[in-house]
CSV table of C-alpha atoms and ligand atoms in Angstrom, one decimal:
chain,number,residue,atom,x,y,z
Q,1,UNK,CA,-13.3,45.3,6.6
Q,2,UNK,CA,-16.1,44.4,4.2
Q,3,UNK,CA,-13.7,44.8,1.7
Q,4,UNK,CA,-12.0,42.3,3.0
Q,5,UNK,CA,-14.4,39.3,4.1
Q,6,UNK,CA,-16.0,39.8,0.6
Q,7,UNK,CA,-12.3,39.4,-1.1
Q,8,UNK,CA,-11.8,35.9,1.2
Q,9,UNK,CA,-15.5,34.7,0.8
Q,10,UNK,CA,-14.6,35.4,-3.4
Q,11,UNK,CA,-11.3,33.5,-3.0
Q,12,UNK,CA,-13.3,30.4,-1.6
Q,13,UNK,CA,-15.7,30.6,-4.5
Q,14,UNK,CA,-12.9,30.4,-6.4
Q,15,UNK,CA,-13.4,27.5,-9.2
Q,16,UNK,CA,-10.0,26.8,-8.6
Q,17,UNK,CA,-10.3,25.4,-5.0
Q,18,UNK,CA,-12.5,22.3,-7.4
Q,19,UNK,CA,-8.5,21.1,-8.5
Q,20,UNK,CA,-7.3,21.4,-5.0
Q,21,UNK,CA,-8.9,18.6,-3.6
Q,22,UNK,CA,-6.9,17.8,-0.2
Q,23,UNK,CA,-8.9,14.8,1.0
Q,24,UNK,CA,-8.8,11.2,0.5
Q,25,UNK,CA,-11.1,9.6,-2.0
Q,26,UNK,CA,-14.3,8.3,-1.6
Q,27,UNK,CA,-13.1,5.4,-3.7
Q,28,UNK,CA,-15.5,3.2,-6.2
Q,29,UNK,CA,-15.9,0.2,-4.3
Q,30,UNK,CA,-18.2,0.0,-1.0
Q,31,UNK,CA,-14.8,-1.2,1.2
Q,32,UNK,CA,-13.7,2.0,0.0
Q,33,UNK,CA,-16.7,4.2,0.7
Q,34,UNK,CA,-17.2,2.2,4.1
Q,35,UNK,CA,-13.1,3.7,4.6
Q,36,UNK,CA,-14.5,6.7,3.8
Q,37,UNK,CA,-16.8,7.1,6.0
Q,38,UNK,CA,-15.2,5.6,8.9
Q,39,UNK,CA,-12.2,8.5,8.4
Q,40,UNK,CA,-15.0,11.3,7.7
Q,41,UNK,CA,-16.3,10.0,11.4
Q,42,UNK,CA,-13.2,9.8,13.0
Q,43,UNK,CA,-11.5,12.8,11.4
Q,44,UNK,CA,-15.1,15.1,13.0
Q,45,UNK,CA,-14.3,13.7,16.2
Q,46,UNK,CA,-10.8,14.8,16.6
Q,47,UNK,CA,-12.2,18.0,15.1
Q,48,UNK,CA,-14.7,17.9,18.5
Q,49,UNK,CA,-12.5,17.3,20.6
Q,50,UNK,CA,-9.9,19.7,19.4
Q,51,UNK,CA,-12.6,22.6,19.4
Q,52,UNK,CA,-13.1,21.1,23.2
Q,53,UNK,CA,-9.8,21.2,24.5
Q,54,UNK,CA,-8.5,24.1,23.1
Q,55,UNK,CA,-11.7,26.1,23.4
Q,56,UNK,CA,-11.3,25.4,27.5
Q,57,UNK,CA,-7.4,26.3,27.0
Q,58,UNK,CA,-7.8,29.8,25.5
Q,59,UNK,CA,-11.0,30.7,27.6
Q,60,UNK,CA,-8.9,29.9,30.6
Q,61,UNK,CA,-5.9,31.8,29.3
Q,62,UNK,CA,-7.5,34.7,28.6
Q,63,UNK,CA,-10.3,35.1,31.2
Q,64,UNK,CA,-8.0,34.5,34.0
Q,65,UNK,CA,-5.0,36.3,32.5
Q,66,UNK,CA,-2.5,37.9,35.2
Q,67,UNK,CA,-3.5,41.4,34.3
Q,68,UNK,CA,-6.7,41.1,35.7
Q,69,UNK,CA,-5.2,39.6,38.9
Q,70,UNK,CA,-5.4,35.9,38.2
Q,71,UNK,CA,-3.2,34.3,40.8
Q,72,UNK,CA,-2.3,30.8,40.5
Q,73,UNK,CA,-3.6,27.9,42.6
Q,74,UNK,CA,-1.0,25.7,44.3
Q,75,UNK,CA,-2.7,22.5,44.6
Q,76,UNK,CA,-1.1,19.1,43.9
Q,77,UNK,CA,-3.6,15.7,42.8
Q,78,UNK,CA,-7.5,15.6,42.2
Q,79,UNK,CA,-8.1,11.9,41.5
Q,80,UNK,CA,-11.5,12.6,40.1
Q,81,UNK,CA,-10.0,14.8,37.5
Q,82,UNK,CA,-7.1,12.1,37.0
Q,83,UNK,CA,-9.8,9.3,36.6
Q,84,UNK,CA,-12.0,11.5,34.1
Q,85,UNK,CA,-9.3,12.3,32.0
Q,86,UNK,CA,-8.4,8.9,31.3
Q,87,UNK,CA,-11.7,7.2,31.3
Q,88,UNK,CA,-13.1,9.5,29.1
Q,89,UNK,CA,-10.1,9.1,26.2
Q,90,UNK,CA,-10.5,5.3,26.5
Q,91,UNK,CA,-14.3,5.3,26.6
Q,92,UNK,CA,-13.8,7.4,23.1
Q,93,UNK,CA,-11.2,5.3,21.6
Q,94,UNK,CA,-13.4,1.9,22.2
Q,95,UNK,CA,-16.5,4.0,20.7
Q,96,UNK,CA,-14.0,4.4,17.6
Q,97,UNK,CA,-12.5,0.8,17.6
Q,98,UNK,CA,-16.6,-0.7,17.1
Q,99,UNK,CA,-16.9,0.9,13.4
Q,100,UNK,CA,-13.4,0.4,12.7
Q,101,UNK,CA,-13.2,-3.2,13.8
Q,102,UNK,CA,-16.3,-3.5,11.8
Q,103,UNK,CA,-14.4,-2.2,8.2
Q,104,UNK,CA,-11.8,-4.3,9.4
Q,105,UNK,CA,-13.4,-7.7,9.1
Q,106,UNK,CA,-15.5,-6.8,5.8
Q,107,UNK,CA,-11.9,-5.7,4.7
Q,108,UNK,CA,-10.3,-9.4,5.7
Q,109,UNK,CA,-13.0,-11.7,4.1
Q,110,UNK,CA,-12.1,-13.0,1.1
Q,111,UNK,CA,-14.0,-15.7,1.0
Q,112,UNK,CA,-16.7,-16.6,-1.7
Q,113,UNK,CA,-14.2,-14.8,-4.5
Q,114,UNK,CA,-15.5,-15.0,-8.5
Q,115,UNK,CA,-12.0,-14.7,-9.7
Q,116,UNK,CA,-8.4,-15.2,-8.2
Q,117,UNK,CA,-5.5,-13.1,-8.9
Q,118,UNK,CA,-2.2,-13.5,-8.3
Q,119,UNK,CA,0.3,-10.4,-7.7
Q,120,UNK,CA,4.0,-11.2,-7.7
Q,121,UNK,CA,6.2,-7.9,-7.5
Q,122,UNK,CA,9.1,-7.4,-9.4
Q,123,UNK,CA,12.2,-4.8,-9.8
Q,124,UNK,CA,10.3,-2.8,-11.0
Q,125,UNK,CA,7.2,-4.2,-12.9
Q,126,UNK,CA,4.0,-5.9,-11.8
Q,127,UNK,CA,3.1,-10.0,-12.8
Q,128,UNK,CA,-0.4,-10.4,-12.4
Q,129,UNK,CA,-1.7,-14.4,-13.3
Q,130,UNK,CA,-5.0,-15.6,-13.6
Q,131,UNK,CA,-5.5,-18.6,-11.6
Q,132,UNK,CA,-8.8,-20.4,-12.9
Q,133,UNK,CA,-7.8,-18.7,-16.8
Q,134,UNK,CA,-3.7,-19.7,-17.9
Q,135,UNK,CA,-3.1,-16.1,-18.1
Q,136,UNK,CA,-0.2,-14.6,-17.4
Q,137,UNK,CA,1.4,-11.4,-18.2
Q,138,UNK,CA,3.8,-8.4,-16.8
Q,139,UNK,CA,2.7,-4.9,-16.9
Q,140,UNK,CA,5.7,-2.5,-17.5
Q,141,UNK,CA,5.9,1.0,-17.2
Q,142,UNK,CA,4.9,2.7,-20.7
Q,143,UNK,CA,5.4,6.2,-20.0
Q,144,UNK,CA,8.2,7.3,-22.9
Q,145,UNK,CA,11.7,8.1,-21.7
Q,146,UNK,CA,11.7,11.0,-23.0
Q,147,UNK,CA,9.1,12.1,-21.2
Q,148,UNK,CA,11.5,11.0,-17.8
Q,149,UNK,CA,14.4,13.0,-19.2
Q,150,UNK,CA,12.2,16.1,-19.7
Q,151,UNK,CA,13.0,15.9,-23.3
Q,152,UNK,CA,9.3,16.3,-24.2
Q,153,UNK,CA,6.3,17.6,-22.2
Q,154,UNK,CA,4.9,14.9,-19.4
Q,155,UNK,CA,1.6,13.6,-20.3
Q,156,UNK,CA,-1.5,13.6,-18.0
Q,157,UNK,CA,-1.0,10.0,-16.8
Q,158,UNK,CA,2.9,10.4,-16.4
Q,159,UNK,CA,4.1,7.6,-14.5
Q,160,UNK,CA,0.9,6.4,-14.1
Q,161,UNK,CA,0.4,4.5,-17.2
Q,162,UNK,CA,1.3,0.5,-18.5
Q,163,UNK,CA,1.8,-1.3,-21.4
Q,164,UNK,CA,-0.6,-4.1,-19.9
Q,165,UNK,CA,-3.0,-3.2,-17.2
Q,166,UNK,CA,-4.3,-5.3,-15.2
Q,167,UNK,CA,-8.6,-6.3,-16.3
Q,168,UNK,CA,-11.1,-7.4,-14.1
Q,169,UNK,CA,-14.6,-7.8,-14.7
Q,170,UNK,CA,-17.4,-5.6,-12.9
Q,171,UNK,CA,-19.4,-6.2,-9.6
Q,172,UNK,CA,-17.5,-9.9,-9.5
Q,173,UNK,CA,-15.6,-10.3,-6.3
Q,174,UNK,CA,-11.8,-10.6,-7.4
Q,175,UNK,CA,-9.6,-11.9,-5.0
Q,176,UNK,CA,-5.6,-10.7,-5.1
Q,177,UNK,CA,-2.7,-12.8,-3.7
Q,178,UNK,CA,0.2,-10.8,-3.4
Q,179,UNK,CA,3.5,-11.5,-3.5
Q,180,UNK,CA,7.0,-10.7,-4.2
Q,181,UNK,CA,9.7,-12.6,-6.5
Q,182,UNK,CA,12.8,-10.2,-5.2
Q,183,UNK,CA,12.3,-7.7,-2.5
Q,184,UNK,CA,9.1,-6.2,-0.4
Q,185,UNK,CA,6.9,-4.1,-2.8
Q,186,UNK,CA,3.4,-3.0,-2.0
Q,187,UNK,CA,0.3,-2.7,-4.3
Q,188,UNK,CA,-1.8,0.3,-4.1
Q,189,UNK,CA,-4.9,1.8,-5.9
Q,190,UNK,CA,-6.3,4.4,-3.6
Q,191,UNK,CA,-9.8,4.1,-5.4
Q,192,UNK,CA,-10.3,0.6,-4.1
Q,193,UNK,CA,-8.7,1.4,-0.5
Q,194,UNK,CA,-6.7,-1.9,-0.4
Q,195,UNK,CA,-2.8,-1.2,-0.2
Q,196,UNK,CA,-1.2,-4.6,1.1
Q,197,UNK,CA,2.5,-5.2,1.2
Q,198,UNK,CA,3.7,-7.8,-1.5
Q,199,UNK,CA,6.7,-10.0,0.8
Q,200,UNK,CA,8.7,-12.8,-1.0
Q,201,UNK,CA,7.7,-15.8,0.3
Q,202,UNK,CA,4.4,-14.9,1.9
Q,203,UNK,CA,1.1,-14.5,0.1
Q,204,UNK,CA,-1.1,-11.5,1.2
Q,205,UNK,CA,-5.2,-11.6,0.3
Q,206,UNK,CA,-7.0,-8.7,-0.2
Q,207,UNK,CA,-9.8,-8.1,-2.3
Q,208,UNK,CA,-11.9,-6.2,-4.6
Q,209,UNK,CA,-16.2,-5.5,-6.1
Q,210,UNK,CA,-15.9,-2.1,-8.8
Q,211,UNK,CA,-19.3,-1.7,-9.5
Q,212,UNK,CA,-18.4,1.3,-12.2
Q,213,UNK,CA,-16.4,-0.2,-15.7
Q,214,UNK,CA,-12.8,2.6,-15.6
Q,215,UNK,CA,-9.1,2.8,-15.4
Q,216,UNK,CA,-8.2,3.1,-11.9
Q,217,UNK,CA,-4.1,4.3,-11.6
Q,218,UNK,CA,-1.9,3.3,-8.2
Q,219,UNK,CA,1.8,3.3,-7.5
Q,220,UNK,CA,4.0,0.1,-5.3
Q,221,UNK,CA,4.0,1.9,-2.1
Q,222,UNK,CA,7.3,0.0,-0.6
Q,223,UNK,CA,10.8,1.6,-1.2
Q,224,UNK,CA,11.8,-1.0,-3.6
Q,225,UNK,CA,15.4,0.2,-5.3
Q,226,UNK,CA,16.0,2.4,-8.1
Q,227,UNK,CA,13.0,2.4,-9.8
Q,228,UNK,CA,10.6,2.4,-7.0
Q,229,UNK,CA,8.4,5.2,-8.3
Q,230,UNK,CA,8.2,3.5,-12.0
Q,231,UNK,CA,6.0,0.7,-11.6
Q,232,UNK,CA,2.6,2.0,-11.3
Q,233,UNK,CA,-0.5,0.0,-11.1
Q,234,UNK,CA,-3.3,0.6,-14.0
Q,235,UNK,CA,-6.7,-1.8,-13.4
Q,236,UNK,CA,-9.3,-1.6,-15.8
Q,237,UNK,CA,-12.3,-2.6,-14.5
Q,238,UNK,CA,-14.6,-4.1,-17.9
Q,239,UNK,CA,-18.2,-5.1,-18.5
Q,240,UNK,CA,-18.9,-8.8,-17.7
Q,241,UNK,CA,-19.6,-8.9,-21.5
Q,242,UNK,CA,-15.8,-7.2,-22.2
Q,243,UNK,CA,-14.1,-9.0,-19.9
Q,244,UNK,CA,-15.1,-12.1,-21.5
Q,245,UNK,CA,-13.8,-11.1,-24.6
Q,246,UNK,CA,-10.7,-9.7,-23.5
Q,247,UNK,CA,-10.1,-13.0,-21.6
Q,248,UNK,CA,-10.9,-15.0,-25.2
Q,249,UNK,CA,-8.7,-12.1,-26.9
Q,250,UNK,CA,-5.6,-13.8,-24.7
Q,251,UNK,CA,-6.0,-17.1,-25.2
Q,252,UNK,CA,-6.5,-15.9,-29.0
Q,253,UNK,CA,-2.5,-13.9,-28.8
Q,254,UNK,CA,-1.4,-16.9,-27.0
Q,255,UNK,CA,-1.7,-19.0,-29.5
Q,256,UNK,CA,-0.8,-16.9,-32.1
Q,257,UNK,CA,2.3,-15.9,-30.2
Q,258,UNK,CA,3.2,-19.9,-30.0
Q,259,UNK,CA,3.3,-19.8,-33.9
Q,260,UNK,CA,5.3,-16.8,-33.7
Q,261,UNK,CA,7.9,-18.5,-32.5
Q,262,UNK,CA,8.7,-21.2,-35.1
Q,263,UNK,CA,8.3,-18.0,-37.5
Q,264,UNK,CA,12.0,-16.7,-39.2
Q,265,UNK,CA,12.9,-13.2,-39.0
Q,266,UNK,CA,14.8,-10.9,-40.9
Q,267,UNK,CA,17.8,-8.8,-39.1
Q,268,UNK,CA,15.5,-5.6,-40.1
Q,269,UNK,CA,12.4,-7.1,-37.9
Q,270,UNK,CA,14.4,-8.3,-35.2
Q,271,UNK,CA,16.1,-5.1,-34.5
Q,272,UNK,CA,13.1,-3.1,-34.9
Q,273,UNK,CA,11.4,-5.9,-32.2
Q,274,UNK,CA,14.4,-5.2,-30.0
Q,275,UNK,CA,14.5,-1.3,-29.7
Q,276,UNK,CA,10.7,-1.9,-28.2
Q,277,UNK,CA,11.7,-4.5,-25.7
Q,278,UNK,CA,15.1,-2.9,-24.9
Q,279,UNK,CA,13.5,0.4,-23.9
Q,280,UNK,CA,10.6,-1.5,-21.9
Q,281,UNK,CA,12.2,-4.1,-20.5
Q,282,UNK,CA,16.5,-3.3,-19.8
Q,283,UNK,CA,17.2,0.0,-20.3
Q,284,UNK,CA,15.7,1.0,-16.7
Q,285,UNK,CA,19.4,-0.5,-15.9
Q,286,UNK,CA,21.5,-0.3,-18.8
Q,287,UNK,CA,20.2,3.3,-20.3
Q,288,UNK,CA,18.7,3.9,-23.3
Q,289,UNK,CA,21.8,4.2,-25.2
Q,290,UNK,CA,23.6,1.3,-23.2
Q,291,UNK,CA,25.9,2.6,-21.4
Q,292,UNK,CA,25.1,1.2,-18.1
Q,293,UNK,CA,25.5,2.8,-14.4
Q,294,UNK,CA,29.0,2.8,-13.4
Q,295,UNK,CA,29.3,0.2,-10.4
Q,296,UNK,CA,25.3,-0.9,-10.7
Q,297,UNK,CA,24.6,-1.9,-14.1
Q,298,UNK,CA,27.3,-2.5,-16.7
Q,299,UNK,CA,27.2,-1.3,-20.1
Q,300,UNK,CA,26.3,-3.6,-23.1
Q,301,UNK,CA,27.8,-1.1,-25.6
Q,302,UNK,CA,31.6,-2.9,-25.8
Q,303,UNK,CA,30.4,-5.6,-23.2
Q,304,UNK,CA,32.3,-8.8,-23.4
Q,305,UNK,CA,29.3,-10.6,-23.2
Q,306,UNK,CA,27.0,-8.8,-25.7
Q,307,UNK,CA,29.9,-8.8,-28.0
Q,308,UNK,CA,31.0,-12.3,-27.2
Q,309,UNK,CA,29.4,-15.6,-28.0
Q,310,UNK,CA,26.2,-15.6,-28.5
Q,311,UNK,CA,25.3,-18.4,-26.8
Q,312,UNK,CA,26.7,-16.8,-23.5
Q,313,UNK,CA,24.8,-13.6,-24.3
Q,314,UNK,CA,21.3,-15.4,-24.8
Q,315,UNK,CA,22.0,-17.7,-21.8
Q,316,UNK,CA,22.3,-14.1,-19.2
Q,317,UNK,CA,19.2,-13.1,-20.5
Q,318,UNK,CA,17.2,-16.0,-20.2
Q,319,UNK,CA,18.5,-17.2,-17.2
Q,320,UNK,CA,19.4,-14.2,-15.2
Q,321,UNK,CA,22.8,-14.1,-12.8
Q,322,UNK,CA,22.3,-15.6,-9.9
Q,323,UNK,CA,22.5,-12.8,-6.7
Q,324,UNK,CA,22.4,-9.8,-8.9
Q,325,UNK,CA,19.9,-7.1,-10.1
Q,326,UNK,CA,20.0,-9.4,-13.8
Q,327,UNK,CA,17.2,-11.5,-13.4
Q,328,UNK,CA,16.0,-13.9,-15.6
Q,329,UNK,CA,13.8,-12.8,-18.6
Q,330,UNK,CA,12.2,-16.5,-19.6
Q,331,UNK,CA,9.3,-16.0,-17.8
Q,332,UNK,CA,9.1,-11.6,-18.5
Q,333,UNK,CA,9.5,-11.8,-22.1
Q,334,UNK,CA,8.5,-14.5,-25.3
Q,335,UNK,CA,11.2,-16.3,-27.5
Q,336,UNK,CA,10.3,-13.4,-29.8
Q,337,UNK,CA,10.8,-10.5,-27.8
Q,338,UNK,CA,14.1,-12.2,-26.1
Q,339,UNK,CA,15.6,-13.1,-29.9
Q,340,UNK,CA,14.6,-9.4,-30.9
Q,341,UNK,CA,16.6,-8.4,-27.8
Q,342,UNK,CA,19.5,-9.8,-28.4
Q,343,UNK,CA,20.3,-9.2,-31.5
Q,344,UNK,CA,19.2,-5.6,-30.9
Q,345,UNK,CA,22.0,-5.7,-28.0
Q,346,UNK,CA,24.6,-7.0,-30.7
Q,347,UNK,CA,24.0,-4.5,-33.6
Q,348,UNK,CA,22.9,-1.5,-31.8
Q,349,UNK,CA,23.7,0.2,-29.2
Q,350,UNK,CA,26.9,1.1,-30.6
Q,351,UNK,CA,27.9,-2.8,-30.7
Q,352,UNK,CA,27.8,-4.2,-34.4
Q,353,UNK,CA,28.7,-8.2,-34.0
Q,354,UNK,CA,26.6,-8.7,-37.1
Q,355,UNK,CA,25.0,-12.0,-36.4
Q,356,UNK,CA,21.1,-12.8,-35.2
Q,357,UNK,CA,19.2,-15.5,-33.3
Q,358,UNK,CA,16.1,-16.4,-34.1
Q,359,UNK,CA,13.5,-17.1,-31.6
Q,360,UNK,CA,13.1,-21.2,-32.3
Q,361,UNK,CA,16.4,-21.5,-30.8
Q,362,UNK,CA,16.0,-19.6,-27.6
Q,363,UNK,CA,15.7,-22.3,-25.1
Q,364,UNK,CA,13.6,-22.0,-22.1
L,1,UNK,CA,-8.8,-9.7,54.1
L,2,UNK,CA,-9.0,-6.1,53.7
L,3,UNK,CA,-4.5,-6.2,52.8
L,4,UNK,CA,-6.1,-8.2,49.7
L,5,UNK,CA,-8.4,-6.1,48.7
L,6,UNK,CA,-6.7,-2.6,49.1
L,7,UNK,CA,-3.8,-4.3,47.0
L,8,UNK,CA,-6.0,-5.3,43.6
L,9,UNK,CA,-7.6,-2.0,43.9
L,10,UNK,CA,-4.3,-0.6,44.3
L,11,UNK,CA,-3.3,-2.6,41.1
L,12,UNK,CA,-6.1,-1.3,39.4
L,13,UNK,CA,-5.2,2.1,40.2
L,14,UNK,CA,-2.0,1.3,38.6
L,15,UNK,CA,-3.6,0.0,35.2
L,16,UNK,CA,-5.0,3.0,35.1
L,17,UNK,CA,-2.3,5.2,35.8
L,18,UNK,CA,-4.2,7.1,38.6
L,19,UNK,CA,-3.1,6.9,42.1
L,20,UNK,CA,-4.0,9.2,45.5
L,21,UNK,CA,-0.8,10.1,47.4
L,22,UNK,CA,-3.3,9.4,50.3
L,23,UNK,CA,-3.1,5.9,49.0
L,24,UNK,CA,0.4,5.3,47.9
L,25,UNK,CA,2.4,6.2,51.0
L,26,UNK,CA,-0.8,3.8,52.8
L,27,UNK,CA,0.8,1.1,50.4
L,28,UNK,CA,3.9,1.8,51.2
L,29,UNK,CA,4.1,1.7,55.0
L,30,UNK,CA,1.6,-1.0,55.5
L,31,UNK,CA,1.1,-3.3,52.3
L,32,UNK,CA,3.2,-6.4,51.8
L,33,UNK,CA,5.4,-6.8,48.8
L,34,UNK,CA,4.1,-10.4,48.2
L,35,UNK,CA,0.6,-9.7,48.0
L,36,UNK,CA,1.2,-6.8,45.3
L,37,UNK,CA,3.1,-9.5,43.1
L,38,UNK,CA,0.1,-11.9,43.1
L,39,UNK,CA,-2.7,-9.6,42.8
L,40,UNK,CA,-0.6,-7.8,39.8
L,41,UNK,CA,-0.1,-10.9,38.2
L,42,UNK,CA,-3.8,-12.0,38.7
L,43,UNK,CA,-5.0,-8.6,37.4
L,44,UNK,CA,-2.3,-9.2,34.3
L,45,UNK,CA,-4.0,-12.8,33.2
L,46,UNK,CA,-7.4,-11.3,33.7
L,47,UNK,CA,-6.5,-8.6,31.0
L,48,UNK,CA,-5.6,-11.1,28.8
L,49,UNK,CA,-8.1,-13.4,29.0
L,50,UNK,CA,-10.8,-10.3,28.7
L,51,UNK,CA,-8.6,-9.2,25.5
L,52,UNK,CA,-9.0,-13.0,24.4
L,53,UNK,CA,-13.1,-13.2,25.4
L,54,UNK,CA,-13.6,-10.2,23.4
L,55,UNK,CA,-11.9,-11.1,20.4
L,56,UNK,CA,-13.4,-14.4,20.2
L,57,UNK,CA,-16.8,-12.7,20.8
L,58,UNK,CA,-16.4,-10.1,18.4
L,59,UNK,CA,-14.7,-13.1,15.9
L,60,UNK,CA,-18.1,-15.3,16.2
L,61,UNK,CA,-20.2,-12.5,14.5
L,62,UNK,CA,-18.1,-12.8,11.4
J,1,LIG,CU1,8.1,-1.8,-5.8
């Protein structure tokens, strides 16, 4: 018997049990700590209650067992009971709605925000634009397919990692409004405690303070389509000081993208460009080595299009079709990226057309 | 008078979901249908409008 309460008490010790943490987090922000709490508080009262009810249940059972000569009472109403039963229950659940009511409203006020976010959500990517900064980026997936395809061993951050995370600055109140451009996706990072559903044509507020500088990773929590589960969230939370820079380092790239633009590019550099943009941006649909999803997503290698005029190709990528899962790239990707794209779609891919656009003549 | 009465406490009863049998076969034989309908409809728009008080109440501290 010793034996084996010494083996259990050794298991619990166990530096194991650290990893296998089956709570929620206590999150970074004080919204999220205030969630905490308020589920700590409500989680030790079900516990009480539980311990009450079923404590009384299994006294009863076994004190007045039939062995012993229990005979049951036949006995049909006893209002007080009744009354108590239900009085007490309601009495409990107003006690629990104060606090929560409480979280609630702290939750709801976004007033007095430093910076304002918008959140659009896409199949399957995140936009996020910077209302009082012209910034405006998507954040993609980054985790290598061949990480997906279990062709190489999954990293720590698998599906949890971007190429552009989303950066806001420290203790400054940033204000989100979320939204969708297709279908409902929802934007989660359990550290901050907000999840609120992104809905075309609505705009949802909710709201943020991360007093600690870190990467915080989340997930869309909406059944969305196909890709669903990649198009995580990654925030980084800078300095005030880093934040400022990174917010002068995008005006700096967007300006130096702008020249880009009029820039002339080999075949070599444009096919190279396109690989990049291909994986990130189309083969989520049309596979890595284009061949498509019978009845979803057609394939480009042999497609009529990609191997037809160019002008036709470069027009479906900018401009999207109408009603299907192609949407339009002109405001995902830059001239660059989309020129790079192209003409990776028209000499790769199995597909060898053997001409090029460059990206001063992609119109937008 | 006391037909009045016995219904909204009746219709309370009813909120509650607690009822003597005592009480309900009373109801039965004696009360009038009429009188349930108004006080249960009285009772109703007094929910509501506590529902609405409290709100606002709890609102105003924001
Ligand atoms: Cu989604």
């Amino acid at each position: 018997m010793t034996k084996a309460i010494t083996l259990a008490l050794s298991l619990l010790a166990m530096p194991a049990w650290a990893d296998w943490q089956v709570n929620m987090n206590e999150g970074v922000t004080a919204i999220s700590r205030e969630v905490f709490d308020l589920h700590m508080l409500i989680f030790w009262i079900c516990v009480a209650i539980g311990i009450a009810v079923f404590g009384v249940m299994f006294y009863s059972i076994f004190k007045f067992r039939k062995s012993k000569g229990a005979v049951a009472e036949h006995w049909h109403e006893n209002t007080t009971v009744e009354v108590l039963w239900t009085v007490i229950p309601f009495v409990i659940l107003i006690g629990m709605a104060v606090p929560a009511t409480a979280t609630l409203m702290d939750m709801y006020d976004t007033s007095e925000a430093d910076v304002d976010i918008q959140i659009t959500g896409y199949q399957w990517k995140w936009r996020y634009q910077y209302l009082d900064e012209d910034i405006d980026f998507f954040s993609n997936l980054s985790t290598p397919r061949e990480e997906i395809m279990n062709a190489q061993a999954k990293n720590a951050n698998y599906l949890l990692e971007v190429d552009n995370p989303l950066v806001i600055p420290a203790n400054k109140k940033v204000r989100f409004l979320i939204t969708a451009n297709d279908v409902i996706h929802s934007w989660w990072v359990p550290h901050f405690a907000v999840k609120k559903d992104a809905i075309p044509g609505f705009i949802n507020e909710s709201w943020v303070k991360v007093e600690e500088p870190g990467v915080y990773r989340g997930q869309c929590t909406e059944l969305c389509g196909k890709d669903h589960g990649f198009m995580p969230v990654v925030v980084e939370v800078k300095s005030e000081e880093d934040y400022a820079k990174w917010v002068a380092d995008q005006k700096a790239m967007k300006l130096a993208m702008a020249g880009e633009a009029s820039k002339q590019f080999s075949m070599d550099e444009l096919l190279a460009k396109g690989e990049g943009v291909y994986q990130a941006a189309c083969a989520g649909c049309h596979q890595l080595n284009g061949q498509g999803v019978p009845g979803a997503f057609p394939a480009i290698t042999g497609s009529s299009i990609a191997t037809g005029s160019i002008d036709g190709h470069i027009d479906i990528v900018v401009n999207g079709k109408a009603g299907t899962a192609m949407q339009a790239f002109k405001e995902q990707l830059s001239a660059v990226d989309i020129a790079a794209v192209v003409t990776y779609q028209r000499n790769a891919l199995g597909n060898s057309v053997g001409d090029m656009v460059q990206p001063s003549a992609i119109q937008k | 008078m006391k037909d009045w009465l016995r219904a909204f406490a009746s219709v309370f009863a009813a909120f509650l979901g607690v009822q003597s049998e005592e009480n309900r076969e009373r109801d039965f034989q004696q009360g009038r249908f009429s009188v349930f309908v108004v006080a249960g409809i009285t009772l109703t728009l007094g929910f509501l409008l506590t529902v609405y008080v409290l709100v606002q109440v709890v609102m105003s501290f924001v």
